[in-house]
Amino acid sequence: MAEYTDPHGAEEMPELSDGDDDDIEEDEEQWQWMEEDSQPVTCLFCDRLLSSVPATLQHCTAEHQVNLVDVIRKHSLDDYGYIKMINFIRSRKCDASCLTGLPDASLPWESEDFLRPVLQDDPLLQTDPEELCGIGSGVSACPLSGAGSHDALLQRAQAAEERARLSEEALSRAMEDLHKLKLLAQGLVLNAETGRSGNLGTVAELREDEDEAYFSSYGHYGIHEEMLKDKVRTESYRNFMYRNPEVFRDKVVLDVGCGTGILSMFAARSGAKKVIAVDQSEIIYQAMDIVRSNQLEDKITLIKGRIEDINLPVEKVDIIISEWMGYFLLFESMLDSVLYARDLYLADGGSVYPDLCNISLAALGDTERHQDRIAFWDDVYGFNMACMKKAVLPEAMVEVVKADTLISEPAVIQTIDCNTVCLSELEFASDFCLKITSTTDCTAVVGYFDIFFDKGCSNKVTFSTGPQVTKTHWKQTVFLLEKPISVQAGEELRGKITVRKNKKDPRSLLVTFDLRDRKQTYSLQ
Ligand code: SAH
């Protein structure tokens, strides 16, 4: 059969024959080659066993008055047409007459069913019809070898090339699907064995389909690129692991939300005995390749699924690492999933890293920015759109704050210890006091967080997402005041902040400020 291993073969076709001696010699060689290599062939029209394909062609012409090459030529059969014809003749046990007087428009073997071989290892099916032309009717009689057939050859080669390309694409899609199916099946089997349902909090209770948008956002590569390129973030995790190998040596580590697998690989390199990396997002398929490309597949086991839905291959782990932090620390509520994993899998004496987090606030005086966001609506191309102020105000803004617009010292409003905090403490209220450093208008409050890798570390690592230091992809979160408050240097601006989950969407937060007898609730979408 024709194999499309050389899709560019058209360029390398032998010179077309003009019937001179050299060609005859070549033909004879080809005949010999065919004879040597051949296996017995059952005739298409009777029970005779012939010694080779060429002998069969000769027999069909002599005994049954059917010249197969003529038939191929007459109906311009391509490889598939030829295969179907052979199987049609064999399956219907036609006699030679069934091949005469056939209409060109509809051949009786058009059905795809005739692609299925009737005889096992049928040598006739292993022969290219083009090759048959050369064998059976002499090169000059071959429909493909006359002068002017070069274009036809080229077209056939191009069609073959296209078919090969399509098949390759289909094959690689099928392989990919197969891989996903395998993982899915593994998940199903594991869950069927010891099914359980998370019931620790609102995010844990979310069903997979409800959370689809969240996880599909992590299926986009851009977000992972942004996180990896955030050096403050990624290098802090790396420094923590590489500079504290005693924490990781021979430990079993769980990476909750492994993404590209970067934290798992840091952990493996810093001496972990085994790393289990879990992610529900499609990015895990890349992580699988990445881990293999770095020869860490013996150390790192990747599992696709929500940490709340899967079963780990181990009962307990010594360390949980995760980069779960969202805007204003708690947006996304991924910490819920880390706490779920901690309560279920962390061995006594084990640790979650990072372990400590602070949320801080500071006062901002940025009249220009305030006007741009609020006063702007008073006159938009000559129209009053002031009603929009009430609509834009409750949306907290994620943006980089210029350090020179800070007008107070920062105040920590909450400290979270990931090894001890419980789910209910992630919703809280806190009084705060901002020590004002400039006499001006306070136009907004800025929020940000600091992260600490501390517990049991001989080399502690910390980073901040505040406005005074190198910016990160978390930027800062700005809560704009409806009306600026005039403040004096040295005074204390007191207020209260309440942070709670949005019941309608547990991954988003509602933050309320009580400041100078004014109350404003902001959402972080
Ligand atoms: N650890 C990676 C990715 C961090 S982003 C890094 O540092 O670069 C957070 C990842 O956690 C996302 O890929 C997201 O799909 C995954 N994730 C969030 N909640 C999860 C859960 N409950 N179960 C499994 N994966 C989760």
PDB file of C-alpha atoms and ligand atoms in Angstrom, residues 214-215 218 224 227-228 233 255-260 262-263 278-281 283 305-308 323 334 337 507, ligand 1:
ATOM      1  CA  TYR A 214     -12.377  30.437  38.240  1.00  0.00           C
ATOM      2  CA  PHE A 215     -10.358  27.419  37.163  1.00  0.00           C
ATOM      3  CA  TYR A 218      -5.989  29.629  35.426  1.00  0.00           C
ATOM      4  CA  HIS A 224       1.013  31.897  34.880  1.00  0.00           C
ATOM      5  CA  MET A 227       3.016  35.124  38.166  1.00  0.00           C
ATOM      6  CA  LEU A 228       6.329  33.525  37.188  1.00  0.00           C
ATOM      7  CA  ARG A 233       6.770  36.605  44.489  1.00  0.00           C
ATOM      8  CA  ASP A 255       1.670  21.762  46.603  1.00  0.00           C
ATOM      9  CA  VAL A 256      -1.922  23.040  46.603  1.00  0.00           C
ATOM     10  CA  GLY A 257      -2.614  24.663  43.225  1.00  0.00           C
ATOM     11  CA  CYS A 258       0.675  23.805  41.536  1.00  0.00           C
ATOM     12  CA  GLY A 259       0.025  25.688  38.262  1.00  0.00           C
ATOM     13  CA  THR A 260       3.133  25.188  36.118  1.00  0.00           C
ATOM     14  CA  ILE A 262       7.300  25.786  39.848  1.00  0.00           C
ATOM     15  CA  LEU A 263       6.933  25.490  43.633  1.00  0.00           C
ATOM     16  CA  VAL A 278      -2.483  19.234  42.674  1.00  0.00           C
ATOM     17  CA  ASP A 279      -4.317  21.598  40.358  1.00  0.00           C
ATOM     18  CA  GLN A 280      -7.803  21.604  38.963  1.00  0.00           C
ATOM     19  CA  SER A 281      -6.928  23.843  36.043  1.00  0.00           C
ATOM     20  CA  ILE A 283      -2.403  24.130  33.291  1.00  0.00           C
ATOM     21  CA  GLY A 305      -8.559  17.889  40.414  1.00  0.00           C
ATOM     22  CA  ARG A 306      -9.848  20.165  43.130  1.00  0.00           C
ATOM     23  CA  ILE A 307      -8.008  19.469  46.344  1.00  0.00           C
ATOM     24  CA  GLU A 308     -11.443  19.173  47.927  1.00  0.00           C
ATOM     25  CA  GLU A 323       0.717  30.353  46.463  1.00  0.00           C
ATOM     26  CA  MET A 334      -8.108  30.065  47.847  1.00  0.00           C
ATOM     27  CA  SER A 337      -8.669  25.230  50.013  1.00  0.00           C
ATOM     28  CA  ARG A 507     -14.782  33.891  45.934  1.00  0.00           C
TER      29      ARG A 507
HETATM   30  N1  SAH B   1       1.723  27.423  42.373  1.00  0.00           N
HETATM   31  C1  SAH B   1       1.703  28.068  41.079  1.00  0.00           C
HETATM   32  C2  SAH B   1       0.333  28.583  40.686  1.00  0.00           C
HETATM   33  C3  SAH B   1      -0.329  29.517  41.657  1.00  0.00           C
HETATM   34  S1  SAH B   1      -1.871  30.145  41.097  1.00  0.00           S
HETATM   35  C4  SAH B   1       2.720  29.181  41.080  1.00  0.00           C
HETATM   36  O1  SAH B   1       3.169  29.567  42.164  1.00  0.00           O
HETATM   37  O2  SAH B   1       3.068  29.689  40.035  1.00  0.00           O
HETATM   38  C5  SAH B   1      -3.020  29.153  41.954  1.00  0.00           C
HETATM   39  C6  SAH B   1      -3.320  27.807  41.301  1.00  0.00           C
HETATM   40  O3  SAH B   1      -4.115  27.074  42.202  1.00  0.00           O
HETATM   41  C7  SAH B   1      -4.115  27.881  40.017  1.00  0.00           C
HETATM   42  O4  SAH B   1      -3.456  27.174  38.995  1.00  0.00           O
HETATM   43  C8  SAH B   1      -5.464  27.256  40.353  1.00  0.00           C
HETATM   44  O5  SAH B   1      -6.017  26.509  39.282  1.00  0.00           O
HETATM   45  C9  SAH B   1      -5.106  26.355  41.515  1.00  0.00           C
HETATM   46  N2  SAH B   1      -6.189  26.098  42.468  1.00  0.00           N
HETATM   47  C10 SAH B   1      -6.927  27.010  43.136  1.00  0.00           C
HETATM   48  N3  SAH B   1      -7.793  26.410  43.969  1.00  0.00           N
HETATM   49  C11 SAH B   1      -7.606  25.075  43.819  1.00  0.00           C
HETATM   50  C12 SAH B   1      -8.224  23.927  44.407  1.00  0.00           C
HETATM   51  N4  SAH B   1      -9.174  24.067  45.294  1.00  0.00           N
HETATM   52  N5  SAH B   1      -7.801  22.712  44.004  1.00  0.00           N
HETATM   53  C13 SAH B   1      -6.830  22.577  43.071  1.00  0.00           C
HETATM   54  N6  SAH B   1      -6.211  23.629  42.479  1.00  0.00           N
HETATM   55  C14 SAH B   1      -6.590  24.871  42.862  1.00  0.00           C
END
